[in-house]
Amino acid sequence: MKTLLDSDYITVGDKAQIRLFYKTSKGRSIETVSDFKPYFYALAEEDVETLKGDVENLSQVEETKVVEMLWKGRKTNVLKIVSTHPKEVPKLREDVRNLESSLNVFEADIPFARRFMLDSKITPMEHAEDVELNIASVDIEVYNKRGEPNPNRNPIIMISYADNKGFERVWTFKTHEGLGLDYLEVVDSEAEVIRRFVETVSERKIDIITGYNSDNFDFPYIKERSVKTGVKLCLGVDGRELKMERRGMNNGARITGRPHIDVYPIARKVLNIPRYRLEDVYEHMFGIVKPDVNYEDIPIFWDSKDVGEFKTLVEYSLSDVKTTLEISLELLPLEFELSRFIRQPIYETSRMSSSQRVENLLIRKAHSRNILVPNRPSGEQYDSRAGEEKFEGAFVVEPKRGIHDNIVLFDFRSLYPSIIISHNVDPDTLECDCCPEEENKSPAGHKFCTKVDGFIPHVLGDVIKKRMQFKSRMKEIGDEREKRLLNVQQNALKLIANSMYGYYGFERARWYCRECAESITAWGREYIHKAMEFAEKDGFEVIYGDTDSVYITKAGEKDEIIKDAKKFQGKINKELPEAMDLEFEGFYTSGIFITKKRYALMDEQGKLTIKGLETRRRDWCRTAKETQKQVLDALLKDKDPDKAAEIVKKVVEEIKGGGVPLADLAINTQMTRSLGEYVNEGPHIQAVRKAMKKGREFKQGDIITYIQTRKGSSISDRARIIDFVDEGDYDAEYYVNNQLIPAVFRILESLGYSEDELKGLGKQMSLGDF
DNA sequence: TCGTAACGGGG
DNA sequence: GGGTACGTTACGA
């Protein structure tokens, strides 16, 4: 039994060689494939034989062949061009494109190793659950007193490590007497810390390394420090060094044959929570609040003579890596399954957006059905797609404003996929010549063929059928382990199925189809409307509805309401097409609805779900963030709008009184470029300029902590770096009008409070007047 | 009203 | 590496 962990290609002599990295029952093996050649297709302007003759005169062409492919649903003769080496393809592609006899080239932008995987029958991560992979997580602590950690100046003081076989380490180069931590390993220097980490990964035969935001923080940092301290970061199974890659605007830390997976982007894709800090994700997944250390305390605890403080730091470091490991072990099975399903290595798959996953699946399916893959849109095509007038999207009803109790949330999980399948929504079935005009016409006015099976509905149908098989096997099987795996598998397929609609409307998609996307939403509006009508017929009040979800309530006790809601659910589901299901999503004790897409709900545990009102960003001051939370608590827990208004009024007074500590008013903004590069200079940049005149230094990447003061003309002009501002010297008007009020006003406005009233101006207006 | 810049995660 | 995110919000002009 073996599982493919990774693949890439290298050049041997002048030939490309695919390498396949396996974990086997005996250890590891690397297989190579030398006979796979880069190829692409060209469509002839008129005659494919003329094109063939012209292409054969070009350099770097190894072979040409006329083949029959499906293009826009029609059988078409195209020229298959095999080249000598992947790196020759970009130039050859342009040469072919420039030939008068060629109309266009296709599939010339699919990376070589990816192409190999798509064409081969190899399934990555196969048997991953049975070969018992060794999975380790890593986390670093760095020493920096202010601003962003800078690898040029700030050393790594600890690397922590935990693997799924129970081995735990924190490496550091400083210690105190009497710590008594068996996992702490004290070495001589930072270089030695890095070296021990690298050694351990290979000694413990680690197959997969994970981290939290490690693509953008830990690994680039370790990499730079390893260069500085002269340690080779040879983490690859072939001894290669870790390599930082650009992937779009993000980084990817690539380790040959030993996939590195950053679980932060995975958590973002899989979970739906307001913030994705390690502690938030951990708490959400395991219900445990993780101990945390403030960043500012790290250098303090490190420098401290106090054994307890140093110990806290070591324990924090270990807890970070252990929680990262736990999260990884929970999230990886889904990624493994996605990797198997779309047949791309886990390193790639785990970093793909949902559109990229869909696209990879479609390219593979197109290949096996001899369908020519459409090109990605050019710059102009993208602009014209993006510039088109927005089509009518999902159905969003204006909510019934105010506070409601006992709210039941229902949602259509497979609304769009089932529309695509049941109405055969596909770019190639659009406006066919063979079907009657009104037979299968969307409310958006587009007709889809009912005779010819569309490619994408077909692929999606297979995905859904496969998912149903997993789900029914789950019911039959008793073995818990197998059941869990089946659940992961059906979930992976659900994710893919639910991405298909978004893919049609994604302007960078190869199979972009605006008519398809707008037809899907049009049919969707019809169905959600129906669900709302049914709920009302059953005596429910519909508070709010958006796309595929409805929030409903009625008078009475919780249990009774839920019972009635389930009854309504049964009725509507009987009416809907088979693959469509209205699911029970949750129960909330109270909620406040403000406008479309803006509301807050509180569940039975008192946990807040906030939509469209978040101020949890670092460019909001602490006072604004805190006050918003207090206001929502007053409204949803205490059900006391006047109390909420009083809280705001009190904070307004405190701000105006000048007594709010600067720390609560500090705004943090990153200086993302060097000074000369700014076209418009925001407040933080002008604050930097002033501070530089006083001798302070700043550089690209620094987080600027500033205060809005009273000195200056514009908002930008009044900003000052916090260190140069005296307590009390702040612009109260700014903090009230641009921070506090925006954070709470939308909420309280919906309950009838005026802005003036909250600011302690204007007349009092009671709820009764509204 | 529009264009530009910044947000996220990590220390 | 046969590659170059994303959706949303705030500020300044």
Coordinates of N, CA and C in Angstrom, one line a residue, chain A residues 42-43 67 157 196 207 281 439 561 599 673 697:
Chain A
A42 N -4.2 23.5 -31.0 CA -4.5 24.8 -31.8 C -5.7 24.5 -32.7
L43 N -6.5 25.6 -32.8 CA -7.7 25.5 -33.7 C -7.3 26.3 -34.9
V67 N -6.4 15.8 -34.3 CA -7.3 15.0 -33.4 C -8.7 15.6 -33.4
I157 N 13.1 33.1 19.0 CA 13.5 32.7 20.3 C 13.0 31.3 20.7
R196 N 17.8 21.9 15.1 CA 17.1 20.8 15.8 C 15.7 20.6 15.2
D207 N 5.7 13.1 7.4 CA 5.2 13.1 6.1 C 4.5 14.4 5.7
V281 N -10.5 29.8 16.1 CA -10.7 28.6 15.4 C -10.8 27.4 16.4
E439 N -40.0 25.5 -23.4 CA -39.9 24.2 -22.6 C -39.1 24.3 -21.3
I561 N -42.4 25.6 19.0 CA -42.0 26.3 17.8 C -41.1 25.4 16.9
Y599 N -27.4 42.0 10.7 CA -28.2 41.5 11.8 C -27.3 40.8 12.8
R673 N 3.7 50.1 2.0 CA 4.7 50.3 0.9 C 5.7 51.4 1.5
E697 N 12.2 56.2 13.0 CA 12.3 55.6 11.7 C 11.2 54.6 11.5

